[in-house]
Amino acid sequence: MSETAFDFIVVGGGTAGCALASRLHALLPDTSIALIERGPDERSHPYVVNPQAAPLLAQTDLVVDYKTTPQPQFDNRQVTNFAGRLLSGSSAANYGAWIRAPAADYDLWAEQAGHSRWSYKRLLPYMRRTEHHFDSDGDREQHGFDGPIHTTSGRAYPLRDTIHDAFIQNGFHENADLNAGSLHGFAPWVENWNDGSRQHSAKVFDLSGIHLITKIGVSRIILNEHQAATGVELLDGRSLTASREVIVSCGAHKTPQLLMLSGIGPEDELKKHGIPQRVDSPTVGRNHFDHLSLHQAWKLRYPERGLAMGSPAFNDPEYAKGFPVEWIGTYPVPEQVLAAASQQDAISLNSSSSPKPPPGFIFNRASIGLLVAYAPLNLGGAYDIPLDGSHISSGALLYQPTSRGRITLASGDPADEPIVDPQYYTTSIDNELLRSGVRRVAELMQTPAAKEMVEGETPPKGLPVLGSDASDEDIDARIKGYSEVWHHSAGTAAMGKDIQSSVVDAELQVHGVKGLRVVDASVFPSPISATPQATVYAIAEVAAELIAQSP
C-alpha cells in the first residue's frame, strides 16, 4: 500500500470517521483508505475505558475546550465546549447516553434536505445496524440485536422508585422505550456501556486494513482546477492524494474551519484572513446549535442511607458501570406559549393570528428533557457542593433551541483553533422553553414522592431558590451565570437543497465541489431531541453505502 496515494481519505478519526472508514472498507475491501486523526490513539487509556472517568479525561489534552467568545447575554461569560481530541473523538470522552431522536425530528431533516433517506423510516435500518439492544425480547422492528454497540438500561439505584413516582405524580406518562420513535413521557435511561466499559468508535469498529495516521492534523483540502477534491495537505507539509473522494469528519467545530481554510466558505470570512476563495459557500460555519441546560443541586433528607454518589454506603459495584441516572422525561411546551414567543422574535412572515414557527421548528416537539442524577453534576459556575452523598442534581435540557451561532476563523493558520460564538439563549422561544423546564423541575421536586426524600434546592450563594413560581428574572439570572451545554455542537455544515442555504446536499456532498463529503454532526440541518451519538453512527452507516455505490 502506498504511504501517500489512496482511493479515499477520511479526515478526522472521531465518532463518525472511525465508523465510516470501517464500514467503507467492509463494502469495498479492495480499496485503500487513509484515516487521519490529529490526536493520539488511546484506545486502552484508563480514563477512556472507565465510564466514570469522563470528568478526569476532560482535564487532559485528549479533550479540547473550544471555549466560546464572551456571551453578552450571559454577562460576557465564556462557556466550555468540550470535544474529544483522540482516536474515536467524543465517543471516547462522552457520558455514554444512547438516545435516538423522535421520528418527527428526522422527518423534518428529510424535508430540509430534500430526500426521504433522512426520514425516520429510512434511517431506522441504519440505526438498527449499529445497535446490540439490551433487551432480547425488545421490538425487532425498532431495534438491532447484532450490531457492534451494546446498549444497557435498568441499573437499579436506591432512589429508583422515588424518581419514578415523582414523574408520575408530575403528570408524565410512562414511555417503555425512548428509542422507538417518540420521547414524550418519561422513560428508562439507556447507555452504551458494555458491562461498565466504554464502547468508543475505534474500539467497536474494525480498523484493520485502514491506513491509520495519528498525531497530525490537516491544513487544507487540495482542490484541482475543476473544483474537485484530490487530496489533503498535512500540517507538516506532506500531501496525500485521494483518487476517489475526500471525506471530512472533523466535528462541528473543526469541519467548517477546514472547509474555510481550503477556500470553501463565505467570501467576507475568507477575505479577512487572506484565503483565496474557491467556492462561495455562505453558510459554512453558520447554523451552530447545542443543547443548553441548567443543572441544580438538591439536598437529601437522609444522606446516611447511601442514596447518592460520594456516600460510603453508595457502594454497589453496579453503580460504577455507568452514569448515575435512571429516568429521563421529555415534554412539549404548550403551543400557545411558543406562538407568543415567536411573535416576539418577529419570526412570523405574515399578519395572521397564527404566526409561523421559526425555520426548522414545529409545535408539539419534544422540546425539553428532564433528568435527575444521583450526584451533584454539571452545576456550572462557582457552585460549592461537596461530593459526599448529601446532594443529587437535576437537569433541564433545551432540546430544540432556535438560537443559532457561528464558527469563524481566528486566523489563516490551521494550528489555531476556530472561534465559537454560539449565541445561546438569544431568542424569546428559547427563553420560554428553558424557563418552562426549570419550573417543571421544581414541580417534580415538590411532588409527594420527591419531598419524602429531598429537603429542597441548594442554590448558588446569594441567589434565591427557584420554585415552580419563580419569576422569569430569577430564572434568567441563574441561567445567565450557571447554564452549561451538553457538548452536542452541530449544524455548521448543514444539509440542504442549495448552496445558498446549506453546505452539503442530501448525499452529504459539498455543494460546488466534486469528490468531497462531510460526515459528522455538522451536517445536522436542525436540532434533535436526543444525545447525538446514535444519530452520528447512523449517518456514518448511510454515508458508507452512498460512497460505495457512487461511480
PDB file of C-alpha atoms in Angstrom, residues 236-376:
ATOM      1  CA  ASP A 236       3.944  19.027   8.377  1.00  0.00           C
ATOM      2  CA  GLY A 237       3.718  19.914   4.681  1.00  0.00           C
ATOM      3  CA  ARG A 238       3.213  16.421   3.291  1.00  0.00           C
ATOM      4  CA  SER A 239       0.497  15.850   0.724  1.00  0.00           C
ATOM      5  CA  LEU A 240      -1.717  12.768   0.377  1.00  0.00           C
ATOM      6  CA  THR A 241      -3.821  12.090  -2.703  1.00  0.00           C
ATOM      7  CA  ALA A 242      -7.296  10.570  -2.996  1.00  0.00           C
ATOM      8  CA  SER A 243      -8.283   9.155  -6.367  1.00  0.00           C
ATOM      9  CA  ARG A 244     -11.973   8.858  -5.454  1.00  0.00           C
ATOM     10  CA  GLU A 245     -13.077  11.000  -2.503  1.00  0.00           C
ATOM     11  CA  VAL A 246     -12.049  13.054   0.491  1.00  0.00           C
ATOM     12  CA  ILE A 247     -14.457  12.789   3.431  1.00  0.00           C
ATOM     13  CA  VAL A 248     -14.311  15.359   6.234  1.00  0.00           C
ATOM     14  CA  SER A 249     -15.342  14.081   9.679  1.00  0.00           C
ATOM     15  CA  CYS A 250     -13.713  16.604  11.999  1.00  0.00           C
ATOM     16  CA  GLY A 251     -16.790  17.551  14.024  1.00  0.00           C
ATOM     17  CA  ALA A 252     -18.924  20.680  14.204  1.00  0.00           C
ATOM     18  CA  HIS A 253     -16.049  22.932  15.304  1.00  0.00           C
ATOM     19  CA  LYS A 254     -13.206  21.754  13.077  1.00  0.00           C
ATOM     20  CA  THR A 255     -15.063  20.709   9.905  1.00  0.00           C
ATOM     21  CA  PRO A 256     -16.148  24.264   8.978  1.00  0.00           C
ATOM     22  CA  GLN A 257     -12.687  25.531   9.880  1.00  0.00           C
ATOM     23  CA  LEU A 258     -11.052  23.068   7.472  1.00  0.00           C
ATOM     24  CA  LEU A 259     -13.508  23.913   4.707  1.00  0.00           C
ATOM     25  CA  MET A 260     -12.790  27.630   5.088  1.00  0.00           C
ATOM     26  CA  LEU A 261      -9.019  27.086   5.240  1.00  0.00           C
ATOM     27  CA  SER A 262      -9.448  25.263   1.924  1.00  0.00           C
ATOM     28  CA  GLY A 263     -11.220  28.217   0.322  1.00  0.00           C
ATOM     29  CA  ILE A 264     -14.770  26.904   0.755  1.00  0.00           C
ATOM     30  CA  GLY A 265     -16.883  29.372   2.685  1.00  0.00           C
ATOM     31  CA  PRO A 266     -18.284  32.903   2.990  1.00  0.00           C
ATOM     32  CA  GLU A 267     -16.367  35.486   0.955  1.00  0.00           C
ATOM     33  CA  ASP A 268     -16.074  38.017   3.772  1.00  0.00           C
ATOM     34  CA  GLU A 269     -14.653  35.477   6.222  1.00  0.00           C
ATOM     35  CA  LEU A 270     -12.068  34.141   3.775  1.00  0.00           C
ATOM     36  CA  LYS A 271     -11.035  37.593   2.595  1.00  0.00           C
ATOM     37  CA  LYS A 272     -10.487  38.698   6.187  1.00  0.00           C
ATOM     38  CA  HIS A 273      -7.757  36.075   6.548  1.00  0.00           C
ATOM     39  CA  GLY A 274      -6.244  36.293   3.081  1.00  0.00           C
ATOM     40  CA  ILE A 275      -7.579  32.922   1.915  1.00  0.00           C
ATOM     41  CA  PRO A 276      -8.358  32.712  -1.799  1.00  0.00           C
ATOM     42  CA  GLN A 277     -11.979  31.702  -2.271  1.00  0.00           C
ATOM     43  CA  ARG A 278     -12.525  28.587  -4.368  1.00  0.00           C
ATOM     44  CA  VAL A 279     -16.212  28.041  -3.639  1.00  0.00           C
ATOM     45  CA  ASP A 280     -18.651  30.688  -2.418  1.00  0.00           C
ATOM     46  CA  SER A 281     -20.498  28.711   0.257  1.00  0.00           C
ATOM     47  CA  PRO A 282     -22.061  31.355   2.523  1.00  0.00           C
ATOM     48  CA  THR A 283     -23.378  29.096   5.271  1.00  0.00           C
ATOM     49  CA  VAL A 284     -20.141  27.294   6.189  1.00  0.00           C
ATOM     50  CA  GLY A 285     -19.767  27.744   9.944  1.00  0.00           C
ATOM     51  CA  ARG A 286     -23.278  29.165  10.333  1.00  0.00           C
ATOM     52  CA  ASN A 287     -26.308  27.441  11.940  1.00  0.00           C
ATOM     53  CA  HIS A 288     -24.379  26.335  15.042  1.00  0.00           C
ATOM     54  CA  PHE A 289     -26.557  24.921  17.828  1.00  0.00           C
ATOM     55  CA  ASP A 290     -26.119  22.905  21.016  1.00  0.00           C
ATOM     56  CA  HIS A 291     -28.179  21.682  23.953  1.00  0.00           C
ATOM     57  CA  LEU A 292     -28.121  24.335  26.676  1.00  0.00           C
ATOM     58  CA  SER A 293     -29.052  23.131  30.152  1.00  0.00           C
ATOM     59  CA  LEU A 294     -29.444  24.275  33.722  1.00  0.00           C
ATOM     60  CA  HIS A 295     -28.494  21.850  36.466  1.00  0.00           C
ATOM     61  CA  GLN A 296     -29.488  22.372  40.091  1.00  0.00           C
ATOM     62  CA  ALA A 297     -28.415  20.791  43.370  1.00  0.00           C
ATOM     63  CA  TRP A 298     -30.959  19.239  45.767  1.00  0.00           C
ATOM     64  CA  LYS A 299     -30.234  18.369  49.400  1.00  0.00           C
ATOM     65  CA  LEU A 300     -31.284  14.903  50.563  1.00  0.00           C
ATOM     66  CA  ARG A 301     -33.128  14.342  53.831  1.00  0.00           C
ATOM     67  CA  TYR A 302     -31.347  11.080  54.625  1.00  0.00           C
ATOM     68  CA  PRO A 303     -27.827  11.150  53.159  1.00  0.00           C
ATOM     69  CA  GLU A 304     -26.724   8.469  55.613  1.00  0.00           C
ATOM     70  CA  ARG A 305     -28.806   5.917  53.673  1.00  0.00           C
ATOM     71  CA  GLY A 306     -26.370   5.893  50.756  1.00  0.00           C
ATOM     72  CA  LEU A 307     -28.681   7.466  48.217  1.00  0.00           C
ATOM     73  CA  ALA A 308     -26.099   9.375  46.169  1.00  0.00           C
ATOM     74  CA  MET A 309     -22.555   9.233  44.888  1.00  0.00           C
ATOM     75  CA  GLY A 310     -19.960  10.158  47.487  1.00  0.00           C
ATOM     76  CA  SER A 311     -21.648   8.373  50.375  1.00  0.00           C
ATOM     77  CA  PRO A 312     -19.687   5.389  51.738  1.00  0.00           C
ATOM     78  CA  ALA A 313     -22.963   3.433  51.632  1.00  0.00           C
ATOM     79  CA  PHE A 314     -23.439   4.127  47.895  1.00  0.00           C
ATOM     80  CA  ASN A 315     -21.196   1.182  47.168  1.00  0.00           C
ATOM     81  CA  ASP A 316     -22.897  -1.399  44.959  1.00  0.00           C
ATOM     82  CA  PRO A 317     -20.358  -2.322  42.216  1.00  0.00           C
ATOM     83  CA  GLU A 318     -23.144  -1.976  39.633  1.00  0.00           C
ATOM     84  CA  TYR A 319     -23.322   1.758  40.367  1.00  0.00           C
ATOM     85  CA  ALA A 320     -19.857   2.227  38.861  1.00  0.00           C
ATOM     86  CA  LYS A 321     -20.894   0.787  35.490  1.00  0.00           C
ATOM     87  CA  GLY A 322     -22.413   3.938  34.042  1.00  0.00           C
ATOM     88  CA  PHE A 323     -23.867   7.383  34.564  1.00  0.00           C
ATOM     89  CA  PRO A 324     -25.904   7.673  37.813  1.00  0.00           C
ATOM     90  CA  VAL A 325     -29.236   8.347  36.089  1.00  0.00           C
ATOM     91  CA  GLU A 326     -32.282   6.071  35.691  1.00  0.00           C
ATOM     92  CA  TRP A 327     -35.051   8.119  34.092  1.00  0.00           C
ATOM     93  CA  ILE A 328     -35.397  10.899  31.573  1.00  0.00           C
ATOM     94  CA  GLY A 329     -38.589  12.857  30.998  1.00  0.00           C
ATOM     95  CA  THR A 330     -39.425  14.742  27.809  1.00  0.00           C
ATOM     96  CA  TYR A 331     -42.348  17.001  27.036  1.00  0.00           C
ATOM     97  CA  PRO A 332     -43.539  19.691  24.598  1.00  0.00           C
ATOM     98  CA  VAL A 333     -44.049  23.237  25.801  1.00  0.00           C
ATOM     99  CA  PRO A 334     -47.630  24.424  25.132  1.00  0.00           C
ATOM    100  CA  GLU A 335     -48.194  25.785  21.645  1.00  0.00           C
ATOM    101  CA  GLN A 336     -49.775  28.996  22.851  1.00  0.00           C
ATOM    102  CA  VAL A 337     -46.632  29.879  24.843  1.00  0.00           C
ATOM    103  CA  LEU A 338     -44.401  29.341  21.839  1.00  0.00           C
ATOM    104  CA  ALA A 339     -46.724  31.162  19.461  1.00  0.00           C
ATOM    105  CA  ALA A 340     -46.480  34.279  21.611  1.00  0.00           C
ATOM    106  CA  ALA A 341     -42.710  33.927  21.828  1.00  0.00           C
ATOM    107  CA  SER A 342     -42.378  33.543  18.072  1.00  0.00           C
ATOM    108  CA  GLN A 343     -44.258  36.817  17.627  1.00  0.00           C
ATOM    109  CA  GLN A 344     -41.751  38.468  19.948  1.00  0.00           C
ATOM    110  CA  ASP A 345     -38.939  37.081  17.819  1.00  0.00           C
ATOM    111  CA  ALA A 346     -40.572  38.676  14.770  1.00  0.00           C
ATOM    112  CA  ILE A 347     -40.435  35.325  13.026  1.00  0.00           C
ATOM    113  CA  SER A 348     -43.935  35.466  11.625  1.00  0.00           C
ATOM    114  CA  LEU A 349     -43.883  36.391   7.929  1.00  0.00           C
ATOM    115  CA  ASN A 350     -47.497  37.497   7.791  1.00  0.00           C
ATOM    116  CA  SER A 351     -50.059  39.252   9.918  1.00  0.00           C
ATOM    117  CA  SER A 352     -52.253  36.256  10.615  1.00  0.00           C
ATOM    118  CA  SER A 353     -53.236  35.317  14.146  1.00  0.00           C
ATOM    119  CA  SER A 354     -51.276  32.048  13.817  1.00  0.00           C
ATOM    120  CA  PRO A 355     -47.623  33.067  13.493  1.00  0.00           C
ATOM    121  CA  LYS A 356     -45.296  30.751  11.634  1.00  0.00           C
ATOM    122  CA  PRO A 357     -42.754  28.909  13.734  1.00  0.00           C
ATOM    123  CA  PRO A 358     -39.091  29.631  13.018  1.00  0.00           C
ATOM    124  CA  PRO A 359     -37.299  27.655  10.297  1.00  0.00           C
ATOM    125  CA  GLY A 360     -36.814  24.051  11.357  1.00  0.00           C
ATOM    126  CA  PHE A 361     -39.205  24.367  14.285  1.00  0.00           C
ATOM    127  CA  ILE A 362     -42.639  22.803  14.645  1.00  0.00           C
ATOM    128  CA  PHE A 363     -45.066  22.804  17.533  1.00  0.00           C
ATOM    129  CA  ASN A 364     -45.590  19.744  19.719  1.00  0.00           C
ATOM    130  CA  ARG A 365     -41.916  18.820  19.570  1.00  0.00           C
ATOM    131  CA  ALA A 366     -40.090  17.008  22.355  1.00  0.00           C
ATOM    132  CA  SER A 367     -38.651  20.370  23.339  1.00  0.00           C
ATOM    133  CA  ILE A 368     -37.433  19.872  26.930  1.00  0.00           C
ATOM    134  CA  GLY A 369     -35.664  16.964  28.616  1.00  0.00           C
ATOM    135  CA  LEU A 370     -35.594  16.480  32.411  1.00  0.00           C
ATOM    136  CA  LEU A 371     -33.402  14.134  34.402  1.00  0.00           C
ATOM    137  CA  VAL A 372     -32.231  13.515  37.942  1.00  0.00           C
ATOM    138  CA  ALA A 373     -28.661  12.383  38.627  1.00  0.00           C
ATOM    139  CA  TYR A 374     -27.628  10.760  41.879  1.00  0.00           C
ATOM    140  CA  ALA A 375     -24.674  13.127  42.245  1.00  0.00           C
ATOM    141  CA  PRO A 376     -24.180  16.931  42.051  1.00  0.00           C
TER     142      PRO A 376
END
